[in-house]
Amino acid sequence: MKLSNLALATWAYGSLVLVMAILIAACAYIVYHGGPLITVDFLWLYPAGMPLGVEGGIFPAIIGSILEGLLTASMAAIVSIPCALYMVYGNISRWKSECFLFTLRCMSGLPSVLIGLFGYSVLILYLGIDKSLLSASITLTVMVIPFITLRLVKVFHEFPRETYEAALNMGLSPSYIWMHMVIPSAMRDGLSAIALGAAYAMGATAPIMYTGAVLYTRSIPNITDPFMALPYHLYILVNEGYSVDLAYATAFVLMVILLCINIICRWIGGRS
Amino acid sequence: MSTILDIKNIEVSIGEHPILQHITLPITECAITAVIGPSGCGKSTLLASLNGSLQAPKKVTNGQIIYDGLSVDSINPQMLRRQIGLIGQHPTVFPGTIEDNMLFALNYYKELSSTDRKAKAIQCLEQAGLYSEINGDVKRLASSLSGGQQQRLCIARSLTVDPRVILFDEPCSALDIKNSLHIEALLTELKAKQTIVIVTHNLQQARRIADYTVFMNDGRVVEWGATEQIFSDPQQELTRDYLAFGG
Amino acid sequence: MHLSDRFTSGIVPIMAVSVLALYIGLVLYMAIEAWPALIHMSWMDIITGTVWKPMAQSPVLGLSYIISASIYVSLLSLLWALPLGIGTSIGLSLGVSPRIRQFCLSTIDMIAGIPSVIVGFIGLAVVVPAVQSMFSLSTGESILSASLVLAFMILPYIVTHCTESIETYRLRYEETALGLGISPWHTMKAIVLPSAKGSIILSSVLAFSRAMGETMAVMMVVGNAPILPSLLGKAEPIPSLIALEMGSVEYNSLHYSGLYVAALVLLMILILTNVLVYMYSWKTRKDGHHEVI
């Protein structure tokens, strides 16, 4: 092997090993420090101690994050599915479809803090809605719509165009074909796209900081109540220096929940 | 015999660029009309314009098509496609079982009771000669059928909505000779009740089954008439050349 | 026509158009909210001003330290992440079997799903003390720490994109090159990398725009002091500024508007980079190349 090629190969293998090692080490670090701290009490109790959070568990934060994920996913699905159908089957001009794609691609990279600022200004300051699970989920929905819609567009594109046209040529309406043929066959990949969006939302901190997440709740939140969420709880534990141990454990729980969603979705997506 | 579709001097264009010009053609009811011509001459475009399924940016820019005394533009596109079906080159079975395929449109129209729908599905499958071939096992996955069977399933499926005209766009081009003959036989049976327009690049096929033959070239109809007359005594030089060398 | 058809066919375009309107509205909203501050001080004064005193009697909204902190951290993180990322992509493309490549890519994909608050936490627990002891600083919270954490955040993104474009070109040229007796590594160096250069640059541009907007991970390790940024000193990038101050602003004050000016800067960078990428992919599509981004 020539010397310059050898250098290239060294660089390639070196970075590959280093990058994989760093990425896996980061996960392992949380597992190593957080894993042993997980107890039944930690998962099932409310935060306790003074200040709140230095003792006890994170039960309301787990429930809050799951509710937030579900609410965001359902609201985003209601918007994203028609939007993706329109982009794939709406017979729109090239120009219009480029316009949609550009907007969605651009906005899928919108920094989460801007979404948080937008949601806080419009919902809390302008409309005067109380900080709640609902207002936080609406904010997160704005964040995940481009993420989910772009994936759904890809999923719907995979349904064969000829089959769709064959159904049209029997005099069936587009919406009947969507509801009874396109969506059922896209169900698996579509749900996995929506779940990935939910996972993305559940990991976000900045958008919910001022739109609904709080330090402590006494009960399972209603849709109009403020709520506890894992990422925000973790941030407070770390930032205020309340308890490093509980921070590791909280990070572990959050990471496990999100990685599980990710693995399941990819496994489902990979099978079809 | 009467004319069911009367194409009157239509022109189809992409933007300013015409791809079909001065097409005037009566389609006779309960007969098979074959459209032949070199690739790219606009045969498929002509078919698509008949049931209003032209894809943008293609557009009918001139003339009109009369179906049952009405211009096709004035008919609700869904109603039009129900009455004028189109079957493409490749078999396009729907996801699911054979029964799912057959009931898909019937469940939409909901004009029959659920038992009648099933009976209708079986009757259409029988008509396509498929029911006995699958031994009545309608719960089989449609995608498990062979290519030729899939194409016949598509034909049977289109029969469930009782179309008056069925347009075929090279239905046999993806099939071997045995399956093609099977479909040809089916088409000949269908013409008792349905009007059939078939685009084909197979001249022998046109000669075997068609009552009328249309020869198209470069977006125009060069010549049309009874099949025997076109094949044995073409009037135009272009037709003669194509029949001699082109097929 | 069925009633349900009418409902569905009505709702679909309405939803699509409202999504478009939502995001265009979001951009306009940010511009409108930033307007009072832009009248109070000119664009130029805000961009070049160094003093950020939004609560003063007559608020001073100088963003230059804050914007330069953002750019400093992001560029530095690219400096760490790009060589590693591109190297990894080459390694994945040439050095390993397809099975291992697939495994690595899905692992990387998965790790990209780790929320930034966890990454920030790890940074605070590992990177900050390390930087602190290595340079004997009073605190390790610095631009350097932030850039290392940020490099971790954008690595998966760079690797995924670069591998995709490198693979595209490798598959296109490999057979021909092998047929000519050229080794795969030489093909990579002489043909594949030069062809993929454009899309690699573009993915770095996109990674830069991601890095600029990254909030939690950076905020937790950067110290958050709006001073002149230096490698080992504290700083306060744009997202940190917004995240830390938005909770306490008075609605419709100049302070509030000033935060929107900062937001607008981020938004402009986002839109600009996307336009750039769009124009490039438009050009390559017109040239008849396969779309790589």
CSV table of C-alpha atoms in Angstrom, one decimal, chain B residues 107-222:
chain,number,residue,atom,x,y,z
B,107,ASN,CA,-67.6,-1.6,0.0
B,108,TYR,CA,-67.2,1.9,-1.2
B,109,TYR,CA,-70.4,2.1,-3.2
B,110,LYS,CA,-72.4,0.2,-0.6
B,111,GLU,CA,-75.1,-0.4,-3.2
B,112,LEU,CA,-75.4,-4.1,-2.4
B,113,SER,CA,-76.0,-6.0,0.8
B,114,SER,CA,-72.9,-7.6,2.2
B,115,THR,CA,-73.9,-11.1,1.0
B,116,ASP,CA,-74.7,-9.7,-2.4
B,117,ARG,CA,-71.3,-8.1,-2.5
B,118,LYS,CA,-69.6,-11.4,-1.9
B,119,ALA,CA,-71.7,-13.1,-4.6
B,120,LYS,CA,-70.9,-10.3,-7.0
B,121,ALA,CA,-67.2,-10.7,-6.3
B,122,ILE,CA,-67.4,-14.5,-7.0
B,123,GLN,CA,-69.4,-13.9,-10.1
B,124,CYS,CA,-66.7,-11.5,-11.5
B,125,LEU,CA,-63.9,-13.9,-10.5
B,126,GLU,CA,-65.7,-16.7,-12.4
B,127,GLN,CA,-66.1,-14.4,-15.4
B,128,ALA,CA,-62.4,-13.9,-15.4
B,129,GLY,CA,-61.8,-17.7,-15.1
B,130,LEU,CA,-60.0,-17.2,-11.9
B,131,TYR,CA,-62.4,-18.7,-9.4
B,132,SER,CA,-61.9,-22.3,-10.4
B,133,GLU,CA,-58.2,-21.8,-10.8
B,134,ILE,CA,-57.8,-20.7,-7.2
B,135,ASN,CA,-60.3,-23.5,-6.1
B,136,GLY,CA,-62.5,-20.9,-4.5
B,137,ASP,CA,-59.9,-19.9,-2.0
B,138,VAL,CA,-60.5,-16.1,-2.0
B,139,LYS,CA,-58.7,-15.7,1.3
B,140,ARG,CA,-55.4,-16.2,-0.5
B,141,LEU,CA,-53.0,-13.2,-0.6
B,142,ALA,CA,-53.5,-11.5,-4.0
B,143,SER,CA,-49.7,-11.0,-4.3
B,144,SER,CA,-49.3,-14.8,-4.2
B,145,LEU,CA,-50.9,-15.2,-7.6
B,146,SER,CA,-48.9,-15.5,-10.8
B,147,GLY,CA,-48.4,-12.5,-13.0
B,148,GLY,CA,-51.1,-13.6,-15.5
B,149,GLN,CA,-53.5,-14.4,-12.7
B,150,GLN,CA,-52.9,-11.0,-11.1
B,151,GLN,CA,-53.7,-9.3,-14.3
B,152,ARG,CA,-56.9,-11.3,-14.6
B,153,LEU,CA,-57.7,-10.4,-11.0
B,154,CYS,CA,-57.3,-6.7,-11.9
B,155,ILE,CA,-59.8,-7.2,-14.8
B,156,ALA,CA,-62.2,-9.1,-12.5
B,157,ARG,CA,-61.8,-6.4,-9.9
B,158,SER,CA,-62.7,-3.7,-12.4
B,159,LEU,CA,-65.8,-5.6,-13.5
B,160,THR,CA,-67.2,-5.3,-9.9
B,161,VAL,CA,-68.2,-1.7,-10.5
B,162,ASP,CA,-70.0,-2.6,-13.8
B,163,PRO,CA,-68.1,-0.3,-16.2
B,164,ARG,CA,-69.5,0.2,-19.6
B,165,VAL,CA,-66.1,0.8,-21.2
B,166,ILE,CA,-62.8,-0.8,-20.2
B,167,LEU,CA,-59.6,0.7,-21.5
B,168,PHE,CA,-56.5,-1.5,-21.6
B,169,ASP,CA,-53.0,-0.1,-21.8
B,170,GLU,CA,-50.9,-2.9,-23.1
B,171,PRO,CA,-52.3,-5.4,-20.7
B,172,CYS,CA,-50.2,-8.4,-21.9
B,173,SER,CA,-46.8,-6.7,-22.4
B,174,ALA,CA,-45.6,-8.1,-19.1
B,175,LEU,CA,-47.0,-11.6,-19.7
B,176,ASP,CA,-45.9,-14.7,-21.6
B,177,ILE,CA,-47.8,-16.0,-24.6
B,178,LYS,CA,-49.9,-18.5,-22.7
B,179,ASN,CA,-51.2,-15.9,-20.3
B,180,SER,CA,-51.7,-13.4,-23.1
B,181,LEU,CA,-53.9,-15.8,-25.0
B,182,HIS,CA,-55.9,-16.3,-21.8
B,183,ILE,CA,-56.5,-12.6,-21.5
B,184,GLU,CA,-57.4,-12.3,-25.1
B,185,ALA,CA,-60.0,-15.0,-24.7
B,186,LEU,CA,-61.3,-13.1,-21.7
B,187,LEU,CA,-61.6,-9.8,-23.6
B,188,THR,CA,-63.4,-11.5,-26.4
B,189,GLU,CA,-66.0,-12.8,-23.9
B,190,LEU,CA,-66.3,-9.4,-22.2
B,191,LYS,CA,-67.3,-7.6,-25.4
B,192,ALA,CA,-70.7,-9.1,-25.2
B,193,LYS,CA,-71.5,-6.5,-22.5
B,194,GLN,CA,-68.5,-4.1,-22.4
B,195,THR,CA,-66.9,-1.9,-24.9
B,196,ILE,CA,-63.1,-2.5,-25.0
B,197,VAL,CA,-60.3,-0.2,-26.2
B,198,ILE,CA,-56.9,-1.8,-26.1
B,199,VAL,CA,-53.6,-0.3,-26.7
B,200,THR,CA,-51.1,-2.9,-27.9
B,201,HIS,CA,-47.7,-3.0,-29.6
B,202,ASN,CA,-48.5,-6.6,-30.6
B,203,LEU,CA,-49.9,-6.5,-34.1
B,204,GLN,CA,-50.9,-10.2,-34.1
B,205,GLN,CA,-52.9,-9.6,-31.0
B,206,ALA,CA,-54.8,-6.7,-32.5
B,207,ARG,CA,-55.5,-8.8,-35.6
B,208,ARG,CA,-56.7,-11.8,-33.5
B,209,ILE,CA,-59.1,-10.0,-31.2
B,210,ALA,CA,-60.0,-6.5,-32.4
B,211,ASP,CA,-63.1,-5.6,-34.4
B,212,TYR,CA,-61.7,-2.2,-35.3
B,213,THR,CA,-58.1,-1.0,-35.5
B,214,VAL,CA,-56.7,2.5,-35.2
B,215,PHE,CA,-53.2,3.2,-36.4
B,216,MET,CA,-51.5,6.2,-34.7
B,217,ASN,CA,-48.3,7.9,-35.5
B,218,ASP,CA,-46.7,11.0,-34.0
B,219,GLY,CA,-49.7,12.1,-32.1
B,220,ARG,CA,-52.2,11.7,-34.9
B,221,VAL,CA,-54.5,9.1,-36.1
B,222,VAL,CA,-53.2,8.0,-39.5
